[in-house]
Each structure stands twice: as structure tokens, then as C-alpha cells.
Amino acid sequence: KAGVTQTPRYLIKTRGQQVTLSCSPISGHRSVSWYQQTPGQGLQFLFEYFSETQRNKGNFPGRFSGRQFSNSRSEMNVSTLELGDSALYLCASSPGGSNTIYFGEGSWLTVV
Amino acid sequence: QKEVEQDPGPLSVPEGAIVSLNCTYSNSAFQYFMWYRQYSRKGPELLMYTYSSGNKEDGRFTAQVDKSSKYISLFIRDSQPSDSATYLCAMSAEGGSQGNLIFGKGTKLSVKP
């Protein structure tokens, strides 16, 4: 069974630009969540989607948004990038009805 | 006081040692406890999942939960260089939703051959 797939793995963006990250969950998993990981703050929850609906949202500004498609694939978007957005962005999936989550390898974003 | 506290390390041990990794928490409502292992430049990998108090063993790994002390531990027996990674604890009060998970910041472990 394939794991959680995230693309792209590495990207460099300029301050002010926007970025879209993609996540394909484990087959059969309907819940997808996104996390930001930095050395200083650790893993911070961004948002969770279940059956195309945002179910939970973390404490991040509105520049961070996401969506989920009918096939459970998800995207997150960050607009007007700031230097502080440089981080590892992790997607995780679960079957739904469970808080046991499985992470992808992450997308490394560097903002210059 | 932070909800979940975890000593960041780094923790360095010789191969074959018993490793003890710990997290403390403040929310007495937490009842689901997890340990994740994260290798450098990789995503976290679920190692252990425990509900409520008690011990759970899986090979060389033992997870222990003491709800009265609000303290969880992960023990690694006969540690190997391949165990070198960052270990994250995670916990939540409710099942069913990923948004309720609170993570520790991780302890970096290095096992020297």
C-alpha cells in the first residue's frame, strides 16, 4: 500500500510569492491534515479536511489555506510568502474516526 | 506552562544501551498517546499508540503511560545506530480528529556504534 505522497519535495520561493503544495493520502483514507514544522516551534497544526470539508483549523493567518478534492487528495496554499514561512510542511492522513495519523515525507519550503 | 513538554536533548548513548525518552503534560483529559520517530529530512513515522494508562510493548520498544503523574515514556532496549532519530510524543483528549493532537517538540537521539 502506497504511503502519503507529497509534492514537490523541495522548493525555493521569493518573499511575496505564493506556493501550492500537494498531498495524496493513503488509499482509503478520507482525512487529511497539514502541519508546519520548524526547529523553534516544532510541529504545528494547520488544518484538517474530511470528505472535502475543513473540520479543524489551527492558529495560522488567513494566508494559509487548503482544500480537499473528491478523491481525498489535498492541496495547501500560502500566499504572500514571508521569510518566516520557511519550514517543512507535512501532510498526514488517517482513515477518519481515528487520531492515528500517517505522515508523508514533507515539502521543504525555503523563502528568500 | 506548555501543554506538552519534551526534553529536546540531544541524547547520546552507546550502542546496546537502554534509552528512556519522556514527555510530561498538563491536560488531564489526554487519553490517547503516541510516539513518532523522525529521521533527518523525513516525515514522522508512527511507532507506538497507547490508550489510557499502562504499558505497551512492540519488539525493542515499550511505551508507558502514567496518567496520575501526567508522564509518558518510551523505552528502547538494545539500542542500535539505526535508532538515531528525533522522537516526538503526541497526545489528545479525543479520538476521531487529527486537529486535537498536540505534539512535543521532539528529543534528538544519537546511538554511537
PDB file of C-alpha atoms in Angstrom:
ATOM      1  CA  LYS A   1       0.000   0.000   0.000  1.00  0.00           C
ATOM      2  CA  ALA A   2       1.500   3.322  -1.030  1.00  0.00           C
ATOM      3  CA  GLY A   3       2.097   5.858   1.704  1.00  0.00           C
ATOM      4  CA  VAL A   4       1.256   9.527   1.812  1.00  0.00           C
ATOM      5  CA  THR A   5       2.787  11.284  -1.172  1.00  0.00           C
ATOM      6  CA  GLN A   6       3.722  14.948  -1.129  1.00  0.00           C
ATOM      7  CA  THR A   7       4.914  17.109  -3.993  1.00  0.00           C
ATOM      8  CA  PRO A   8       7.117  18.951  -4.531  1.00  0.00           C
ATOM      9  CA  ARG A   9       9.737  17.753  -2.035  1.00  0.00           C
ATOM     10  CA  TYR A  10      11.876  20.875  -2.187  1.00  0.00           C
ATOM     11  CA  LEU A  11      11.168  24.366  -3.402  1.00  0.00           C
ATOM     12  CA  ILE A  12      12.566  27.856  -3.108  1.00  0.00           C
ATOM     13  CA  LYS A  13      10.313  30.886  -3.378  1.00  0.00           C
ATOM     14  CA  THR A  14      10.775  34.615  -3.119  1.00  0.00           C
ATOM     15  CA  ARG A  15       9.125  36.733  -0.461  1.00  0.00           C
ATOM     16  CA  GLY A  16       5.717  37.904  -1.645  1.00  0.00           C
ATOM     17  CA  GLN A  17       5.122  34.957  -3.955  1.00  0.00           C
ATOM     18  CA  GLN A  18       2.596  32.243  -3.369  1.00  0.00           C
ATOM     19  CA  VAL A  19       3.036  28.476  -3.242  1.00  0.00           C
ATOM     20  CA  THR A  20       0.812  25.439  -3.627  1.00  0.00           C
ATOM     21  CA  LEU A  21       1.712  22.091  -2.087  1.00  0.00           C
ATOM     22  CA  SER A  22       0.041  18.831  -2.954  1.00  0.00           C
ATOM     23  CA  CYS A  23      -0.746  15.709  -0.946  1.00  0.00           C
ATOM     24  CA  SER A  24      -2.102  12.303  -1.939  1.00  0.00           C
ATOM     25  CA  PRO A  25      -3.270  10.342   1.122  1.00  0.00           C
ATOM     26  CA  ILE A  26      -3.045   6.623   1.684  1.00  0.00           C
ATOM     27  CA  SER A  27      -5.660   4.843  -0.403  1.00  0.00           C
ATOM     28  CA  GLY A  28      -8.933   4.676   1.526  1.00  0.00           C
ATOM     29  CA  HIS A  29      -8.008   7.449   3.937  1.00  0.00           C
ATOM     30  CA  ARG A  30     -10.535  10.282   3.916  1.00  0.00           C
ATOM     31  CA  SER A  31      -8.983  12.577   6.495  1.00  0.00           C
ATOM     32  CA  VAL A  32      -6.021  14.768   5.573  1.00  0.00           C
ATOM     33  CA  SER A  33      -4.261  17.251   7.796  1.00  0.00           C
ATOM     34  CA  TRP A  34      -1.386  19.650   7.287  1.00  0.00           C
ATOM     35  CA  TYR A  35       1.365  20.617   9.708  1.00  0.00           C
ATOM     36  CA  GLN A  36       4.184  23.119   9.696  1.00  0.00           C
ATOM     37  CA  GLN A  37       7.429  22.002  11.307  1.00  0.00           C
ATOM     38  CA  THR A  38      10.205  24.402  12.282  1.00  0.00           C
ATOM     39  CA  PRO A  39      13.151  23.921  14.658  1.00  0.00           C
ATOM     40  CA  GLY A  40      11.838  26.557  17.020  1.00  0.00           C
ATOM     41  CA  GLN A  41       8.134  25.776  17.124  1.00  0.00           C
ATOM     42  CA  GLY A  42       8.084  22.060  16.392  1.00  0.00           C
ATOM     43  CA  LEU A  43       5.023  20.567  14.714  1.00  0.00           C
ATOM     44  CA  GLN A  44       2.140  22.977  14.452  1.00  0.00           C
ATOM     45  CA  PHE A  45      -1.297  22.005  13.182  1.00  0.00           C
ATOM     46  CA  LEU A  46      -2.539  23.983  10.183  1.00  0.00           C
ATOM     47  CA  PHE A  47      -5.849  22.387   9.220  1.00  0.00           C
ATOM     48  CA  GLU A  48      -7.703  19.139   8.719  1.00  0.00           C
ATOM     49  CA  TYR A  49     -10.029  18.105   5.924  1.00  0.00           C
ATOM     50  CA  PHE A  50     -12.508  15.271   5.891  1.00  0.00           C
ATOM     51  CA  SER A  51     -14.719  14.486   2.903  1.00  0.00           C
ATOM     52  CA  GLU A  52     -13.841  17.818   1.262  1.00  0.00           C
ATOM     53  CA  THR A  53     -14.821  19.846   4.362  1.00  0.00           C
ATOM     54  CA  GLN A  54     -12.458  21.655   6.666  1.00  0.00           C
ATOM     55  CA  ARG A  55     -13.002  20.077  10.051  1.00  0.00           C
ATOM     56  CA  ASN A  56     -10.398  21.866  12.160  1.00  0.00           C
ATOM     57  CA  LYS A  57      -8.126  24.835  11.757  1.00  0.00           C
ATOM     58  CA  GLY A  58      -5.023  25.812  13.660  1.00  0.00           C
ATOM     59  CA  ASN A  59      -3.875  29.239  14.678  1.00  0.00           C
ATOM     60  CA  PHE A  60      -2.375  30.456  11.424  1.00  0.00           C
ATOM     61  CA  PRO A  61      -3.129  33.615   9.428  1.00  0.00           C
ATOM     62  CA  GLY A  62      -5.530  33.598   6.514  1.00  0.00           C
ATOM     63  CA  ARG A  63      -2.599  33.484   4.077  1.00  0.00           C
ATOM     64  CA  PHE A  64      -2.606  29.748   4.741  1.00  0.00           C
ATOM     65  CA  SER A  65      -5.451  27.918   3.070  1.00  0.00           C
ATOM     66  CA  GLY A  66      -6.248  24.456   1.884  1.00  0.00           C
ATOM     67  CA  ARG A  67      -8.752  22.296   0.148  1.00  0.00           C
ATOM     68  CA  GLN A  68      -9.592  18.667  -0.395  1.00  0.00           C
ATOM     69  CA  PHE A  69     -10.877  17.091  -3.567  1.00  0.00           C
ATOM     70  CA  SER A  70     -13.436  14.342  -4.004  1.00  0.00           C
ATOM     71  CA  ASN A  71     -10.660  11.759  -4.383  1.00  0.00           C
ATOM     72  CA  SER A  72      -9.310  12.845  -0.932  1.00  0.00           C
ATOM     73  CA  ARG A  73      -6.226  14.464  -2.444  1.00  0.00           C
ATOM     74  CA  SER A  74      -5.452  17.782  -0.803  1.00  0.00           C
ATOM     75  CA  GLU A  75      -3.616  20.991  -1.549  1.00  0.00           C
ATOM     76  CA  MET A  76      -2.472  23.778   0.675  1.00  0.00           C
ATOM     77  CA  ASN A  77      -1.670  27.274  -0.468  1.00  0.00           C
ATOM     78  CA  VAL A  78       0.372  30.000   1.152  1.00  0.00           C
ATOM     79  CA  SER A  79       0.014  33.470  -0.318  1.00  0.00           C
ATOM     80  CA  THR A  80       2.254  36.493   0.127  1.00  0.00           C
ATOM     81  CA  LEU A  81       5.120  34.399   1.420  1.00  0.00           C
ATOM     82  CA  GLU A  82       7.206  35.689   4.306  1.00  0.00           C
ATOM     83  CA  LEU A  83      10.698  34.637   5.352  1.00  0.00           C
ATOM     84  CA  GLY A  84       9.192  33.041   8.458  1.00  0.00           C
ATOM     85  CA  ASP A  85       7.179  30.642   6.311  1.00  0.00           C
ATOM     86  CA  SER A  86      10.351  28.703   5.570  1.00  0.00           C
ATOM     87  CA  ALA A  87       9.622  25.287   7.051  1.00  0.00           C
ATOM     88  CA  LEU A  88       8.906  21.648   6.433  1.00  0.00           C
ATOM     89  CA  TYR A  89       5.237  21.241   5.522  1.00  0.00           C
ATOM     90  CA  LEU A  90       3.882  17.836   6.377  1.00  0.00           C
ATOM     91  CA  CYS A  91       0.712  16.202   5.219  1.00  0.00           C
ATOM     92  CA  ALA A  92      -0.821  13.355   7.211  1.00  0.00           C
ATOM     93  CA  SER A  93      -3.741  11.070   6.514  1.00  0.00           C
ATOM     94  CA  SER A  94      -5.945   8.773   8.536  1.00  0.00           C
ATOM     95  CA  PRO A  95      -8.978   6.627   7.791  1.00  0.00           C
ATOM     96  CA  GLY A  96     -11.238   9.094   9.582  1.00  0.00           C
ATOM     97  CA  GLY A  97     -12.625   8.423  13.024  1.00  0.00           C
ATOM     98  CA  SER A  98      -9.074   7.967  14.240  1.00  0.00           C
ATOM     99  CA  ASN A  99      -6.331  10.181  15.551  1.00  0.00           C
ATOM    100  CA  THR A 100      -3.680   7.721  14.397  1.00  0.00           C
ATOM    101  CA  ILE A 101      -2.118   9.605  11.549  1.00  0.00           C
ATOM    102  CA  TYR A 102       0.459   8.729   8.926  1.00  0.00           C
ATOM    103  CA  PHE A 103       2.784  11.383   7.606  1.00  0.00           C
ATOM    104  CA  GLY A 104       4.261  11.968   4.198  1.00  0.00           C
ATOM    105  CA  GLU A 105       7.908  12.876   3.658  1.00  0.00           C
ATOM    106  CA  GLY A 106       7.092  16.569   3.613  1.00  0.00           C
ATOM    107  CA  SER A 107       7.718  19.547   1.364  1.00  0.00           C
ATOM    108  CA  TRP A 108      10.720  21.673   2.257  1.00  0.00           C
ATOM    109  CA  LEU A 109       9.915  25.317   1.552  1.00  0.00           C
ATOM    110  CA  THR A 110      12.603  27.975   1.638  1.00  0.00           C
ATOM    111  CA  VAL A 111      11.551  31.603   1.276  1.00  0.00           C
ATOM    112  CA  VAL A 112      14.323  34.006   0.248  1.00  0.00           C
TER     113      VAL A 112
ATOM    114  CA  GLN B   1       3.038  26.044  31.209  1.00  0.00           C
ATOM    115  CA  LYS B   2       3.081  24.340  27.816  1.00  0.00           C
ATOM    116  CA  GLU B   3       0.607  21.545  27.248  1.00  0.00           C
ATOM    117  CA  VAL B   4       3.314  19.036  26.335  1.00  0.00           C
ATOM    118  CA  GLU B   5       6.935  19.257  27.428  1.00  0.00           C
ATOM    119  CA  GLN B   6       9.710  17.171  25.949  1.00  0.00           C
ATOM    120  CA  ASP B   7      13.425  17.464  26.602  1.00  0.00           C
ATOM    121  CA  PRO B   8      14.997  18.335  23.227  1.00  0.00           C
ATOM    122  CA  GLY B   9      18.279  16.603  24.004  1.00  0.00           C
ATOM    123  CA  PRO B  10      20.435  15.821  22.200  1.00  0.00           C
ATOM    124  CA  LEU B  11      20.754  12.478  23.902  1.00  0.00           C
ATOM    125  CA  SER B  12      23.810  10.408  23.018  1.00  0.00           C
ATOM    126  CA  VAL B  13      24.146   6.764  24.084  1.00  0.00           C
ATOM    127  CA  PRO B  14      26.410   3.834  23.156  1.00  0.00           C
ATOM    128  CA  GLU B  15      25.048   1.001  21.054  1.00  0.00           C
ATOM    129  CA  GLY B  16      23.241  -1.574  23.172  1.00  0.00           C
ATOM    130  CA  ALA B  17      22.153   0.892  25.855  1.00  0.00           C
ATOM    131  CA  ILE B  18      18.613   1.193  27.160  1.00  0.00           C
ATOM    132  CA  VAL B  19      17.153   4.543  26.177  1.00  0.00           C
ATOM    133  CA  SER B  20      14.423   6.339  28.071  1.00  0.00           C
ATOM    134  CA  LEU B  21      12.546   9.169  26.376  1.00  0.00           C
ATOM    135  CA  ASN B  22       9.925  11.136  28.250  1.00  0.00           C
ATOM    136  CA  CYS B  23       7.145  13.675  27.940  1.00  0.00           C
ATOM    137  CA  THR B  24       5.125  15.452  30.572  1.00  0.00           C
ATOM    138  CA  TYR B  25       1.779  17.074  30.002  1.00  0.00           C
ATOM    139  CA  SER B  26      -0.608  19.342  31.824  1.00  0.00           C
ATOM    140  CA  ASN B  27      -4.026  18.433  30.405  1.00  0.00           C
ATOM    141  CA  SER B  28      -5.528  15.643  32.492  1.00  0.00           C
ATOM    142  CA  ALA B  29      -8.079  14.994  29.737  1.00  0.00           C
ATOM    143  CA  PHE B  30      -5.429  13.474  27.438  1.00  0.00           C
ATOM    144  CA  GLN B  31      -6.060   9.776  26.980  1.00  0.00           C
ATOM    145  CA  TYR B  32      -4.558   8.916  23.583  1.00  0.00           C
ATOM    146  CA  PHE B  33      -0.768   8.814  23.462  1.00  0.00           C
ATOM    147  CA  MET B  34       1.566   8.260  20.548  1.00  0.00           C
ATOM    148  CA  TRP B  35       5.269   8.154  19.805  1.00  0.00           C
ATOM    149  CA  TYR B  36       6.661   9.057  16.415  1.00  0.00           C
ATOM    150  CA  ARG B  37      10.189   8.616  15.067  1.00  0.00           C
ATOM    151  CA  GLN B  38      11.531  11.125  12.576  1.00  0.00           C
ATOM    152  CA  TYR B  39      14.728  10.569  10.649  1.00  0.00           C
ATOM    153  CA  SER B  40      16.584  13.564   9.294  1.00  0.00           C
ATOM    154  CA  ARG B  41      14.753  15.198   6.385  1.00  0.00           C
ATOM    155  CA  LYS B  42      11.912  12.663   6.547  1.00  0.00           C
ATOM    156  CA  GLY B  43       8.348  12.741   7.823  1.00  0.00           C
ATOM    157  CA  PRO B  44       7.465  11.355  11.275  1.00  0.00           C
ATOM    158  CA  GLU B  45       6.687   7.640  11.424  1.00  0.00           C
ATOM    159  CA  LEU B  46       4.198   6.241  13.951  1.00  0.00           C
ATOM    160  CA  LEU B  47       5.967   3.931  16.409  1.00  0.00           C
ATOM    161  CA  MET B  48       3.580   3.314  19.279  1.00  0.00           C
ATOM    162  CA  TYR B  49      -0.039   4.073  20.096  1.00  0.00           C
ATOM    163  CA  THR B  50      -1.470   3.739  23.606  1.00  0.00           C
ATOM    164  CA  TYR B  51      -4.883   4.430  25.004  1.00  0.00           C
ATOM    165  CA  SER B  52      -5.170   5.467  28.650  1.00  0.00           C
ATOM    166  CA  SER B  53      -2.687   4.171  31.214  1.00  0.00           C
ATOM    167  CA  GLY B  54      -0.411   1.176  31.187  1.00  0.00           C
ATOM    168  CA  ASN B  55       2.375  -0.346  29.132  1.00  0.00           C
ATOM    169  CA  LYS B  56       2.573  -1.475  25.545  1.00  0.00           C
ATOM    170  CA  GLU B  57       5.444  -3.436  24.094  1.00  0.00           C
ATOM    171  CA  ASP B  58       6.491  -3.883  20.471  1.00  0.00           C
ATOM    172  CA  GLY B  59       9.816  -5.584  19.903  1.00  0.00           C
ATOM    173  CA  ARG B  60      12.563  -3.466  21.427  1.00  0.00           C
ATOM    174  CA  PHE B  61      10.148  -0.609  22.147  1.00  0.00           C
ATOM    175  CA  THR B  62       7.980  -0.166  25.246  1.00  0.00           C
ATOM    176  CA  ALA B  63       5.559   2.723  25.729  1.00  0.00           C
ATOM    177  CA  GLN B  64       4.470   3.565  29.249  1.00  0.00           C
ATOM    178  CA  VAL B  65       1.732   5.949  30.359  1.00  0.00           C
ATOM    179  CA  ASP B  66       1.304   7.208  33.920  1.00  0.00           C
ATOM    180  CA  LYS B  67      -1.782   9.385  33.900  1.00  0.00           C
ATOM    181  CA  SER B  68      -1.608  10.072  37.636  1.00  0.00           C
ATOM    182  CA  SER B  69       1.769  11.766  37.109  1.00  0.00           C
ATOM    183  CA  LYS B  70       0.898  13.083  33.627  1.00  0.00           C
ATOM    184  CA  TYR B  71       4.023  11.427  32.307  1.00  0.00           C
ATOM    185  CA  ILE B  72       4.678   9.157  29.339  1.00  0.00           C
ATOM    186  CA  SER B  73       7.822   7.284  28.409  1.00  0.00           C
ATOM    187  CA  LEU B  74       9.289   5.374  25.505  1.00  0.00           C
ATOM    188  CA  PHE B  75      11.962   2.791  26.294  1.00  0.00           C
ATOM    189  CA  ILE B  76      14.266   1.408  23.624  1.00  0.00           C
ATOM    190  CA  ARG B  77      16.146  -1.756  24.553  1.00  0.00           C
ATOM    191  CA  ASP B  78      19.398  -2.820  22.901  1.00  0.00           C
ATOM    192  CA  SER B  79      19.592   0.485  21.042  1.00  0.00           C
ATOM    193  CA  GLN B  80      21.070   0.447  17.548  1.00  0.00           C
ATOM    194  CA  PRO B  81      22.696   3.173  15.428  1.00  0.00           C
ATOM    195  CA  SER B  82      19.607   2.920  13.200  1.00  0.00           C
ATOM    196  CA  ASP B  83      17.563   4.218  16.147  1.00  0.00           C
ATOM    197  CA  SER B  84      19.321   7.582  15.785  1.00  0.00           C
ATOM    198  CA  ALA B  85      16.473   9.977  15.056  1.00  0.00           C
ATOM    199  CA  THR B  86      14.225  12.547  16.663  1.00  0.00           C
ATOM    200  CA  TYR B  87      11.421  11.083  18.769  1.00  0.00           C
ATOM    201  CA  LEU B  88       8.183  13.016  19.099  1.00  0.00           C
ATOM    202  CA  CYS B  89       5.439  12.359  21.584  1.00  0.00           C
ATOM    203  CA  ALA B  90       1.855  13.244  20.707  1.00  0.00           C
ATOM    204  CA  MET B  91      -1.366  13.129  22.652  1.00  0.00           C
ATOM    205  CA  SER B  92      -5.008  14.065  22.511  1.00  0.00           C
ATOM    206  CA  ALA B  93      -8.113  14.081  24.647  1.00  0.00           C
ATOM    207  CA  GLU B  94     -10.435  12.843  21.936  1.00  0.00           C
ATOM    208  CA  GLY B  95     -10.261  10.273  19.227  1.00  0.00           C
ATOM    209  CA  GLY B  96     -11.562  10.777  15.738  1.00  0.00           C
ATOM    210  CA  SER B  97      -9.969  14.058  14.755  1.00  0.00           C
ATOM    211  CA  GLN B  98      -6.430  14.942  13.850  1.00  0.00           C
ATOM    212  CA  GLY B  99      -6.851  18.539  14.936  1.00  0.00           C
ATOM    213  CA  ASN B 100      -6.818  17.582  18.587  1.00  0.00           C
ATOM    214  CA  LEU B 101      -3.313  16.115  18.509  1.00  0.00           C
ATOM    215  CA  ILE B 102      -0.686  18.005  20.477  1.00  0.00           C
ATOM    216  CA  PHE B 103       2.948  17.213  19.727  1.00  0.00           C
ATOM    217  CA  GLY B 104       6.054  17.595  21.832  1.00  0.00           C
ATOM    218  CA  LYS B 105       8.990  19.310  20.145  1.00  0.00           C
ATOM    219  CA  GLY B 106      10.969  16.088  19.973  1.00  0.00           C
ATOM    220  CA  THR B 107      14.082  14.586  21.533  1.00  0.00           C
ATOM    221  CA  LYS B 108      17.071  14.039  19.267  1.00  0.00           C
ATOM    222  CA  LEU B 109      18.712  10.671  19.949  1.00  0.00           C
ATOM    223  CA  SER B 110      22.121   9.583  18.728  1.00  0.00           C
ATOM    224  CA  VAL B 111      23.239   5.968  19.205  1.00  0.00           C
ATOM    225  CA  LYS B 112      27.002   5.608  18.770  1.00  0.00           C
ATOM    226  CA  PRO B 113      28.461   2.333  17.416  1.00  0.00           C
TER     227      PRO B 113
END
